[in-house]
Short mmCIF file of C-alpha atoms in Angstrom, two decimals:
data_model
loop_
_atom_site.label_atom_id
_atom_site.label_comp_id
_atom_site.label_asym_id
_atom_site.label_seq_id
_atom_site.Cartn_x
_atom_site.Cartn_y
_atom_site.Cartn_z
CA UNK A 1 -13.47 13.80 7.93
CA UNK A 2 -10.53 14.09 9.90
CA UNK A 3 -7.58 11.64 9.08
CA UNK A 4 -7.05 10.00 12.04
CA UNK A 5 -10.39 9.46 12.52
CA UNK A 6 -10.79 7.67 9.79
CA UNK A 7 -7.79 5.63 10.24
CA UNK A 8 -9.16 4.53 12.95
CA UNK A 9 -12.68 4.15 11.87
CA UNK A 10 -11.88 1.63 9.11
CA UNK A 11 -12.59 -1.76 8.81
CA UNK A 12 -12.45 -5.01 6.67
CA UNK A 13 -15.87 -5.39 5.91
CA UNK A 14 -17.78 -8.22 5.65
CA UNK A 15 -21.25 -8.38 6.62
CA UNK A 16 -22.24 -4.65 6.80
CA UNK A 17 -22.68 -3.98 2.95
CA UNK A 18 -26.27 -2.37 2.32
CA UNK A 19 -26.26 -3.25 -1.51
CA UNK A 20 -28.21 0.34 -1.80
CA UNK A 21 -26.98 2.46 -4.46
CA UNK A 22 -23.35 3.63 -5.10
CA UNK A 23 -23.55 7.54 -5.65
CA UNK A 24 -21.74 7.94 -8.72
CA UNK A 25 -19.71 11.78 -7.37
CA UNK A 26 -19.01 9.79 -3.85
CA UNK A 27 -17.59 6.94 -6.80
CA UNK A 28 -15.65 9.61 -8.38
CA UNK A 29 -14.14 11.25 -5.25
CA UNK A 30 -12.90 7.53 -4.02
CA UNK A 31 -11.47 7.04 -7.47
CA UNK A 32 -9.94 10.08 -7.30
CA UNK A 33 -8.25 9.85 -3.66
CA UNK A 34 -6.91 6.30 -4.87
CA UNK A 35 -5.18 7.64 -7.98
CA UNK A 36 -3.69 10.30 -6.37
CA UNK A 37 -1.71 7.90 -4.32
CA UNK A 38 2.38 8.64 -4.78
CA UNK A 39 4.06 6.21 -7.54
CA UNK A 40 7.62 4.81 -8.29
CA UNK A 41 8.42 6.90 -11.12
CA UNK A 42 5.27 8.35 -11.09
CA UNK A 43 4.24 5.81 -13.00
CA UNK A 44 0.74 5.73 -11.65
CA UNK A 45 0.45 1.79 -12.77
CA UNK A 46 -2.81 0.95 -11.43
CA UNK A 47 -6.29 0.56 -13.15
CA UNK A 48 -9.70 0.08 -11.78
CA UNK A 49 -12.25 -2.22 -13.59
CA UNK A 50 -15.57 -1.57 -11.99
CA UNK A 51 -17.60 -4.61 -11.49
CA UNK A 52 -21.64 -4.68 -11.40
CA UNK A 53 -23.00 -7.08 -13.55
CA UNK A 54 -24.38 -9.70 -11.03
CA UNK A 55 -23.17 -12.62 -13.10
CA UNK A 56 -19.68 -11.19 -13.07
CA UNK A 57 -19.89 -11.24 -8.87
CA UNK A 58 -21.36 -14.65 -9.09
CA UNK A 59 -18.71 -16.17 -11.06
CA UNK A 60 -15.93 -14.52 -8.42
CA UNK A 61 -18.18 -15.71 -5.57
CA UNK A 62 -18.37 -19.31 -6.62
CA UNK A 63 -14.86 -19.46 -7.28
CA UNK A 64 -14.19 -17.85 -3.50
CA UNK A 65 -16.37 -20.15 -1.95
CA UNK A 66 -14.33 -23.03 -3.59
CA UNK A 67 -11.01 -21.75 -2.31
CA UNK A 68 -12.39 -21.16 1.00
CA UNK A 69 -13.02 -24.57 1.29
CA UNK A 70 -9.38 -25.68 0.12
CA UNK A 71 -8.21 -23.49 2.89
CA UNK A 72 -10.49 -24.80 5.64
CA UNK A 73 -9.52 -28.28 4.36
CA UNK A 74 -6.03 -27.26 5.14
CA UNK A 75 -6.29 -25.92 9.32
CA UNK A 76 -6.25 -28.16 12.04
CA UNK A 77 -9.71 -29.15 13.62
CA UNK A 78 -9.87 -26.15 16.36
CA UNK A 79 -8.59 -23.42 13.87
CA UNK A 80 -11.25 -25.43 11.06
CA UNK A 81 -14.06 -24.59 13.74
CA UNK A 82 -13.12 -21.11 14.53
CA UNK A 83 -13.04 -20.35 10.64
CA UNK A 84 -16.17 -21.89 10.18
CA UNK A 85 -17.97 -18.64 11.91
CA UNK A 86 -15.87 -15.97 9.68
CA UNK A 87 -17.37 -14.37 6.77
CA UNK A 88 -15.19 -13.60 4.31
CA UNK A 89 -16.45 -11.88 1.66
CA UNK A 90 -19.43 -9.79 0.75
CA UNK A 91 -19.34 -9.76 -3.01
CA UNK A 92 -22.85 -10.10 -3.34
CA UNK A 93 -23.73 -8.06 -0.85
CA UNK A 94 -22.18 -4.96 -1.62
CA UNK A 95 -23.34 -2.31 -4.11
CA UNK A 96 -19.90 -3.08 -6.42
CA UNK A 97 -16.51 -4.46 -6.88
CA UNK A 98 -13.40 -2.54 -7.83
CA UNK A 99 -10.61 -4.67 -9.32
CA UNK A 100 -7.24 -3.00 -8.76
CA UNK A 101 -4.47 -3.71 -11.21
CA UNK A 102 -1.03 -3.58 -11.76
CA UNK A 103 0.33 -2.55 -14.97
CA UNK A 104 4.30 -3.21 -15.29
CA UNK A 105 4.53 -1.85 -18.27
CA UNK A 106 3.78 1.64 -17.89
CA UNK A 107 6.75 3.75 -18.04
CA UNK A 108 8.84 0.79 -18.99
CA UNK A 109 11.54 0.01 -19.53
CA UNK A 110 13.28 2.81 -17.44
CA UNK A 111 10.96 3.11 -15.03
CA UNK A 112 13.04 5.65 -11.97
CA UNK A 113 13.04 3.72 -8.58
CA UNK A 114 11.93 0.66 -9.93
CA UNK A 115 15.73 0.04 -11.12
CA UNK A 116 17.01 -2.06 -8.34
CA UNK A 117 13.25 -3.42 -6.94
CA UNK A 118 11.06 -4.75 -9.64
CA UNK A 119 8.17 -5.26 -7.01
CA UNK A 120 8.17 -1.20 -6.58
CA UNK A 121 5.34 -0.84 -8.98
CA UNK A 122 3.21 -3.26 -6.95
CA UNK A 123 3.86 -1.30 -3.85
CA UNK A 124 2.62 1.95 -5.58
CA UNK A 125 -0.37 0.48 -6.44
CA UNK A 126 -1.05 -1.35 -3.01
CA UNK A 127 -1.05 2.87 -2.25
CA UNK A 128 -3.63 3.46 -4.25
CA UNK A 129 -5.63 1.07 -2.67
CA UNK A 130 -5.27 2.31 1.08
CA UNK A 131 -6.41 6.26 -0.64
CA UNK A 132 -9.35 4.00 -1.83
CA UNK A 133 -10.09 2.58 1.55
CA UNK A 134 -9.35 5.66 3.34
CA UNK A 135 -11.75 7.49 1.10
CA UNK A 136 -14.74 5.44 0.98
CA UNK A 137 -14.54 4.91 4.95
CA UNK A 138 -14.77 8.68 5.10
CA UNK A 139 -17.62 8.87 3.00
CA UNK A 140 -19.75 6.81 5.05
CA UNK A 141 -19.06 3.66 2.91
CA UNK A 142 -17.24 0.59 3.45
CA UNK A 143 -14.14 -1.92 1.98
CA UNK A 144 -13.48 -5.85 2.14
CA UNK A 145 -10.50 -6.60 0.29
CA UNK A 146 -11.00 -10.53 -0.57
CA UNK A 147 -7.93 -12.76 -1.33
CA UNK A 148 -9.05 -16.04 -1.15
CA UNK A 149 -8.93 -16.36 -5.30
CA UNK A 150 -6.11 -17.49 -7.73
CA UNK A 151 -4.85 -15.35 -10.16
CA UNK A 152 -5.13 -16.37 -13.70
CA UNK A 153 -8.90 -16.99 -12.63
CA UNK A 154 -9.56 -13.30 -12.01
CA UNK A 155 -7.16 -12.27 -15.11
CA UNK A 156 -9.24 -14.38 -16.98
CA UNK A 157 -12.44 -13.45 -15.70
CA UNK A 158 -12.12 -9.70 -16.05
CA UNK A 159 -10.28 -10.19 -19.51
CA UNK A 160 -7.10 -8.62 -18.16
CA UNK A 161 -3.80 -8.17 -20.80
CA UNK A 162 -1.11 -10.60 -20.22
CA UNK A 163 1.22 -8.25 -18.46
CA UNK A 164 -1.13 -6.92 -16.34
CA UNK A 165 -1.80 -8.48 -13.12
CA UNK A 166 -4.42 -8.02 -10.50
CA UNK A 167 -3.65 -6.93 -6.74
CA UNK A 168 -7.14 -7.15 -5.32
CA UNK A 169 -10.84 -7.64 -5.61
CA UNK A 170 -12.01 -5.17 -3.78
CA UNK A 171 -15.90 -5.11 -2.37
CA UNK A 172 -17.34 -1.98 -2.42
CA UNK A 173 -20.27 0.23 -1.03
CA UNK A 174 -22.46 1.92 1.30
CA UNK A 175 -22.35 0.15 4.50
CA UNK A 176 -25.09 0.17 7.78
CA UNK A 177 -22.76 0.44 10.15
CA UNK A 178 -18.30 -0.43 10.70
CA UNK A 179 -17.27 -2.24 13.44
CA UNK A 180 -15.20 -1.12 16.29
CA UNK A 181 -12.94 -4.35 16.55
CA UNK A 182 -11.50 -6.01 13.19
CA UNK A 183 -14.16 -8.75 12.68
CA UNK A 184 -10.66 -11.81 13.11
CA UNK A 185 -9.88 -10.78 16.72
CA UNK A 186 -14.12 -10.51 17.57
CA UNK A 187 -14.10 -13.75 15.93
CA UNK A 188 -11.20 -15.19 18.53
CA UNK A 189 -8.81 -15.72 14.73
CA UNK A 190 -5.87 -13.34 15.99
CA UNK A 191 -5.30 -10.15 18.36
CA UNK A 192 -3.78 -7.08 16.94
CA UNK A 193 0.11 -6.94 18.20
CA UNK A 194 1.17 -3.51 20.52
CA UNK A 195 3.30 -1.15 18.32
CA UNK A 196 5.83 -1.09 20.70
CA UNK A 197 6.80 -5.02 19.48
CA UNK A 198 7.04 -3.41 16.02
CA UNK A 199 9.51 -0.51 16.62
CA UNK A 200 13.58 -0.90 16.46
CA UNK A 201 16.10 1.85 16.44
CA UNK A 202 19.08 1.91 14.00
CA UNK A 203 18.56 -1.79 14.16
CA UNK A 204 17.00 -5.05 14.24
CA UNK A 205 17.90 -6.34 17.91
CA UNK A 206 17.97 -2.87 18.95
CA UNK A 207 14.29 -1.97 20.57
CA UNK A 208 13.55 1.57 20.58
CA UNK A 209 14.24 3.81 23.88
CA UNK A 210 10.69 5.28 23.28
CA UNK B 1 -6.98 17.46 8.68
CA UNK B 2 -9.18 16.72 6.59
CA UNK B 3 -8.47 13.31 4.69
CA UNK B 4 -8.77 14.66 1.47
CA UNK B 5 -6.72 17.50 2.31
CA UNK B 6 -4.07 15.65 3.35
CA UNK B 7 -4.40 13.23 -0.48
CA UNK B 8 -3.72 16.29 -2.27
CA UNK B 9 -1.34 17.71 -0.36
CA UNK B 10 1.23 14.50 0.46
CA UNK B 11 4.19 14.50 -1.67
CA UNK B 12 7.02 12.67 -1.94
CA UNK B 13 9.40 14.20 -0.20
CA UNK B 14 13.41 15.11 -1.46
CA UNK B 15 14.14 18.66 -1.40
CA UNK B 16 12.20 20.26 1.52
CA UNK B 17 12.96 18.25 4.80
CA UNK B 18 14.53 20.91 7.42
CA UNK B 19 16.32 18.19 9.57
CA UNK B 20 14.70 19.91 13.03
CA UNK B 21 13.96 17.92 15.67
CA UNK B 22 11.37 14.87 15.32
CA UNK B 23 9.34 15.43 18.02
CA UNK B 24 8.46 11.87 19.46
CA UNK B 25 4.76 12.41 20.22
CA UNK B 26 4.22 13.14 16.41
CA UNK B 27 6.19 9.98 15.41
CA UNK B 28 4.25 7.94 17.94
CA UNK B 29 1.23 9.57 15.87
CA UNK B 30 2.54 8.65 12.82
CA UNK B 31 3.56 5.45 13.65
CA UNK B 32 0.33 4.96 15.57
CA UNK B 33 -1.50 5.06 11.80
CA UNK B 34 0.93 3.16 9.67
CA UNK B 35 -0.37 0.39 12.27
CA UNK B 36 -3.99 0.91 12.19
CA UNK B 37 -3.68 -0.71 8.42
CA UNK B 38 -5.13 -3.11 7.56
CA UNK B 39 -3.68 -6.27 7.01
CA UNK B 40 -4.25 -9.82 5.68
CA UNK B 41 -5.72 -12.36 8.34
CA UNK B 42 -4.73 -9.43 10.87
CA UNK B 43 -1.12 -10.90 10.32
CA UNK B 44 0.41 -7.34 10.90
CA UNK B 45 3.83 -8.40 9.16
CA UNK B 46 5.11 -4.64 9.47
CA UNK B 47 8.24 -3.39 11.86
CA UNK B 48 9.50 -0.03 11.67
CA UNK B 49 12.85 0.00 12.17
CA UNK B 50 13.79 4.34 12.83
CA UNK B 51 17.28 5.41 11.88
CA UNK B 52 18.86 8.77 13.18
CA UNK B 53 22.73 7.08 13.71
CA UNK B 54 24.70 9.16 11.03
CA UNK B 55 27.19 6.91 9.87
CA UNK B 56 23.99 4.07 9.14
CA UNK B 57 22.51 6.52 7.18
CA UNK B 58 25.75 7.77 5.44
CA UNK B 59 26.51 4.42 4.72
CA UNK B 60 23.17 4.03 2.70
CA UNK B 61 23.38 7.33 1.25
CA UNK B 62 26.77 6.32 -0.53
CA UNK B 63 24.90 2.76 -1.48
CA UNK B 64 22.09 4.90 -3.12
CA UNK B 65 24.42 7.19 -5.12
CA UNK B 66 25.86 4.22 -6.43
CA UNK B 67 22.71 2.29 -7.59
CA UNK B 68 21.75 6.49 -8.64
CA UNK B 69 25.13 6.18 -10.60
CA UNK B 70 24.29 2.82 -12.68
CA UNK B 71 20.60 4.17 -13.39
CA UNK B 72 22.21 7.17 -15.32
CA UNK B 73 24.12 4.86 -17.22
CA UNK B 74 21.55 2.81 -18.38
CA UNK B 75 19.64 6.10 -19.70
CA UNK B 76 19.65 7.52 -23.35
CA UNK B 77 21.20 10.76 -23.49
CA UNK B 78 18.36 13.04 -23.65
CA UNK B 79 16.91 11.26 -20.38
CA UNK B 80 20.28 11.01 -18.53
CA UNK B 81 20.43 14.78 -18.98
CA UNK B 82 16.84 15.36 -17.73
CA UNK B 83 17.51 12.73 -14.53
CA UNK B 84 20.92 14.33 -14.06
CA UNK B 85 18.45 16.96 -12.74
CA UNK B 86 16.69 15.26 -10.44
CA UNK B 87 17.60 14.87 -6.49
CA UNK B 88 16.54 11.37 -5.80
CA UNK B 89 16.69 10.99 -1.94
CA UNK B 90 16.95 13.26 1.18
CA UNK B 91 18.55 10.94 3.52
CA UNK B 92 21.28 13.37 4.73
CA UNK B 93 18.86 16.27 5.13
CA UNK B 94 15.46 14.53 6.82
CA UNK B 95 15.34 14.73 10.64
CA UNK B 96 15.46 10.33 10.33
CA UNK B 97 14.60 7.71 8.62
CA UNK B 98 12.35 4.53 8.77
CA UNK B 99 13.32 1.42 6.80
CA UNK B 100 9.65 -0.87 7.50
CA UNK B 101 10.09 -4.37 6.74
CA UNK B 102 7.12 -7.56 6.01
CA UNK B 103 7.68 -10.63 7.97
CA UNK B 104 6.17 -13.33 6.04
CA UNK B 105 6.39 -15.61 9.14
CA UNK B 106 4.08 -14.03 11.12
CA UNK B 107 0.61 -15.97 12.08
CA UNK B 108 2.05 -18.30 9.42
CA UNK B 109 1.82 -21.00 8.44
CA UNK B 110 -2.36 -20.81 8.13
CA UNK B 111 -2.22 -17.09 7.03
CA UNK B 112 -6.02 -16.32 6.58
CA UNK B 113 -5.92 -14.56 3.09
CA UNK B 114 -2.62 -15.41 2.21
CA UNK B 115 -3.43 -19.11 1.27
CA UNK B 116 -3.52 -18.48 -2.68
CA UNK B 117 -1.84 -15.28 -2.92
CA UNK B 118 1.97 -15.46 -1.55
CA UNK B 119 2.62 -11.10 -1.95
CA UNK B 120 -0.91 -10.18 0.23
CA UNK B 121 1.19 -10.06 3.18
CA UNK B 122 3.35 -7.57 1.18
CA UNK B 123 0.52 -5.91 0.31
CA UNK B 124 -0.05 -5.05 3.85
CA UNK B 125 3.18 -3.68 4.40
CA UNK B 126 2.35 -1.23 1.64
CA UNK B 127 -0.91 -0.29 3.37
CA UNK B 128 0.86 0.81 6.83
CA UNK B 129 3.33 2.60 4.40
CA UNK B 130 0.34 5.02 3.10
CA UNK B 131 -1.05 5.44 6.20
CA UNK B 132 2.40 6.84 8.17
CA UNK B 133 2.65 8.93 4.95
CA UNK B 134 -0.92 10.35 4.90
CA UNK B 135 -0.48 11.37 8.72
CA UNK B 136 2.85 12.64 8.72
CA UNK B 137 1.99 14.95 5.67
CA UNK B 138 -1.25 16.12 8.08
CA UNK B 139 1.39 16.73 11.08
CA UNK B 140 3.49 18.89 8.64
CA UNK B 141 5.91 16.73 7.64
CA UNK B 142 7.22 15.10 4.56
CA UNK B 143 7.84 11.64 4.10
CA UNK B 144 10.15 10.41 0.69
CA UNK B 145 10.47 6.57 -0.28
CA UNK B 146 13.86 5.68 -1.74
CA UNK B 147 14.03 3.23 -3.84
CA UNK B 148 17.74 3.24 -5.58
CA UNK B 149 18.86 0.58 -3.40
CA UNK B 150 19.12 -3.02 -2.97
CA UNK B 151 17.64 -5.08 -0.67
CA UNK B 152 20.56 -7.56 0.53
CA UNK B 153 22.60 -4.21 0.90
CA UNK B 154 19.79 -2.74 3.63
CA UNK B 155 18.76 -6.47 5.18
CA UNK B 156 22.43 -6.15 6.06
CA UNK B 157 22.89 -2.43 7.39
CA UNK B 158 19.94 -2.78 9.67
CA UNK B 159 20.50 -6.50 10.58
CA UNK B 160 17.50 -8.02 9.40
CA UNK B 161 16.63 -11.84 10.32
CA UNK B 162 16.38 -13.67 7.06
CA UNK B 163 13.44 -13.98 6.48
CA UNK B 164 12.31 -10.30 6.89
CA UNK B 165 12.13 -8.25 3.73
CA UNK B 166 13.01 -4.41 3.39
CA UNK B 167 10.02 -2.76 1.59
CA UNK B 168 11.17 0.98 1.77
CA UNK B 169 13.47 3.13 3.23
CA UNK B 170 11.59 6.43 4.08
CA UNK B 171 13.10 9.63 4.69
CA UNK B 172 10.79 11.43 7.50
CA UNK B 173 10.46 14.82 9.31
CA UNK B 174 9.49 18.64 9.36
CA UNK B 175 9.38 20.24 5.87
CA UNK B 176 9.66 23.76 4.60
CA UNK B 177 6.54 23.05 2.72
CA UNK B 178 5.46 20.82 0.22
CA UNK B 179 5.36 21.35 -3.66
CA UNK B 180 1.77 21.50 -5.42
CA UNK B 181 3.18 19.51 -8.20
CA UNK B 182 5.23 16.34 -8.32
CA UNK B 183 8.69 16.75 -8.54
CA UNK B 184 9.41 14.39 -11.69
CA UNK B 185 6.64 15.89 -13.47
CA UNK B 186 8.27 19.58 -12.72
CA UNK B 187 11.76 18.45 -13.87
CA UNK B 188 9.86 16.66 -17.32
CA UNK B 189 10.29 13.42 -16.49
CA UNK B 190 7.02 11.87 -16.48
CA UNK B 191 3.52 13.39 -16.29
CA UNK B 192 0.49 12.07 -14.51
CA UNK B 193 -2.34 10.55 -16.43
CA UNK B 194 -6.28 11.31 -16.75
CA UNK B 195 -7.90 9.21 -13.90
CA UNK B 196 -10.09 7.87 -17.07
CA UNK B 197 -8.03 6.45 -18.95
CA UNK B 198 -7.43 3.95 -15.81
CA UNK B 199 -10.68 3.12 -15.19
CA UNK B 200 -12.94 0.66 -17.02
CA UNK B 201 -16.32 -1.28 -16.33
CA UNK B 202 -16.99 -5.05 -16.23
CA UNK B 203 -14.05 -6.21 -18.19
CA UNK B 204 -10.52 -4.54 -19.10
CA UNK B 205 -11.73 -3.54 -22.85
CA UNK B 206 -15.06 -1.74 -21.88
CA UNK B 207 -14.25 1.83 -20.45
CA UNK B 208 -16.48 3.10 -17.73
CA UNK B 209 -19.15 4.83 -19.03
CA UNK B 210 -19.01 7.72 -16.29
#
């Protein structure tokens, strides 16, 4: 599929996951696109743990829902209501999980580029991860990236090495359909911002002539 | 292109930039994608700040040889010999640059997404990174992140608020071509691992069976 089409085509998905089987080549390719994302170093410092053992998803789901809650606790009674609606995770739902990791220590200590920016690593793998989404939208299958969890929970849960820390739990799968509009601005959470508020020339306070 | 064309194709970017004209309607396209990313609770903490004055980007090309400078000297000799090798940035040479910043203030302070995990807005940043780089490499150019710098040094040259980080300063424009293989694992400085070793199944110590 063309690029820009599927730049444009993805989503943040939700509530479209099928939970029908996860071809093991279209697996492969995804894996593939995501690892040959560009590195600091070329230290390639991501890993993928596959997750689809349902008690596994259960234990992440329960501890979502929890935080969830602490968040809702923590919005004022009209933004409360409008986050009441969202969904915003389908880890049960979809056919699997991919936990993406970060891995400081590979190619330590003298890792080139990561000299004078110690979070360069953790941008190389957040690269990964958009060759992951851009793959799997282009085969027909979809993405929800969930945040809402803490850390040393996942670590923990997923038995991860002390140095290693995880980026994102990542849902997974074939999906029925993707939505045209990002499912926060259907939902009334945000709008998307016009590029043009987003684009300076050789300077902050200096708004492009384009 | 096709998107997995365009995976296996992308490099990053020192040697091959031809400094010819940036034609604006393939920027817009390019910035167009690095803004269809996704982004935690549709925050959209990216700006794209372009850079074609010569003296900013002289002045950051002596600040890079610098930081280039100190890196040598913290190598052993064998790897200060094979680095002494290795052109690091194109920032002269590329038809412009674009420094893109994350601006943890915006939708904040209820940041869907970003309530237990402070970097996810980062994370976003990173995503509209891959994006501009996947669709300038299908428009025929080259895109190279340098990362020999640091940050107070570019906040300043570019006049960031405080609160805005600098995430990257990429070199951008028409190429000559692009190399098949990476340059640092051409010059011997690092090679790229087996996608298997970095990919496990229900847990960090059990390797994927495919």
């Amino acid at each position: 599929m063309d690029l820009y089409s599927v730049i444009g085509r993805r989503r943040d998905v939700r509530c479209e996951f099928t939970g029908g089987p996860a071809d093991p080549s279209v697996l492969q390719r995804i894996l593939e696109a995501a690892h040959a994302a560009p590195s600091v170093g070329l230290t390639q410092p991501w890993d993928f743990v596959l997750i689809d053992d349902p008690g596994l998803k259960e234990r992440f789901a329960e501890h979502v829902a929890g935080e969830r809650d602490r968040f809702a606790a923590s919005l004022s009674p009209d933004r409360a209501q409008t986050f009441s609606h969202i969904k915003i995770e389908g880890i049960r739902e979809s056919s699997l999980s991919v936990v993406v990791t970060y891995d400081p220590t590979r190619g330590a200590p003298a890792v080139l580029g990561r000299y004078t920016i110690a979070d360069a690593g953790l941008y190389s793998t957040c690269l990964a991860i958009e060759n992951l989404w851009l793959a799997a939208t282009a085969e027909g299958w979809g993405v929800g990236w969930v945040s809402f969890y803490r850390e040393p929970f996942l670590s923990g849960l997923v038995g991860l090495p002390p140095a290693v820390r995880p980026v994102a739990w990542l849902c997974v799968g074939p999906v029925t359909h993707l939505e045209e509009v990002p499912d926060l601005e259907r939902a009334g959470w945000r709008a998307r911002r016009p590029l043009a508020e987003a684009v300076h020339r050789n300077g902050w306070d200096r708004p492009s002539a384009d």
